[in-house]
Every structure is written in C-alpha cells, then in structure tokens.
C-alpha angles and dihedrals in degrees: 000000000000118000106232117206135190090234123110125164120198124188126182132203129178111218092168140028094259104018131081132187112217110196116201125201124184134010124342107203145120091303099044109027090090089062091055091045093050094050094047094046090050089055090050090052088055090067093259100124098168111082128186116191112208103205099174093116098044111124100182135012124184135184091279088059091049090051089050090056091055091047092050091048090055092045092050092048091049088053090053093255144095144247123221134172128226135187094012112185115239095247091053092044089059091055093046091050096045092050094048094242088123087069090058103044134049108241121199134188093229140019088244090058090050092048090050088056093055123105116290115281096038113116124237120250145197133296121263108314139159094212100095119134122242120256 
C-alpha cells in the first residue's frame, strides 16, 4: 500500500513570457490538491496563461487531483491559454487514460517536448527536472 502524506511541494519557473512550468512533488489528493490549484491559479493571474505541469515527482494522485486537472484546464482556457502535462508517471498515466482526461490535455514525455508544443515565440526548455525555482 502507498503511504499518502499531506505534503505537496510546488515550484514554478517561467521559461517564456506567457508560459510557466509548475513542478509538483509529492501526493496530490484531497488534502493537497488545493495547494496545487492555488499555485496554478496564481500563475494564471500573472498573465501567464499557458501552464505545463511537470508531474515527474508525483508519488500519488487521487480523484481529487484528477478533478483539479479539469478545473485548471478550464481556468487556463478562460485565460486564453492552455494546460499540458509532462513527465507523467506510468501509474498516473493509466488513470488519466482510463478516465478520458488524456483526450482533453496534451501529454508529453518531457518538459522540453511540452515547451516545444507551446505557441510560437515561447522558448524550449529542459527535460524533467526537480530543480525549478520557487515563484
């Protein structure tokens, strides 16, 4: 059984004028999804409507986390932007595929791939890393 914790770390970096990479470390569940939501919505309010969630360091993701993804997708679209996922662990990818969320969001193997898929004028970035700086 997986040990679920109340700890979630979110770091943000801005590789482009209107794009942000939000790196998530830990568990995304009923107790922590609000932390992810708050950080991502703050980024959107800073006129950075294109969000990339780097999920390489996510240990656990429940239905509350999946609901958060849908909410962030809608918020990004309302801001004139997009939400994409990068570095999705296999166990989470299965959940995203089974629930149909994979049909709604672009999913990339690396952050660099996701950055390359952003609107023209946005620079490319690095592979999956946990070395982002806090916003």
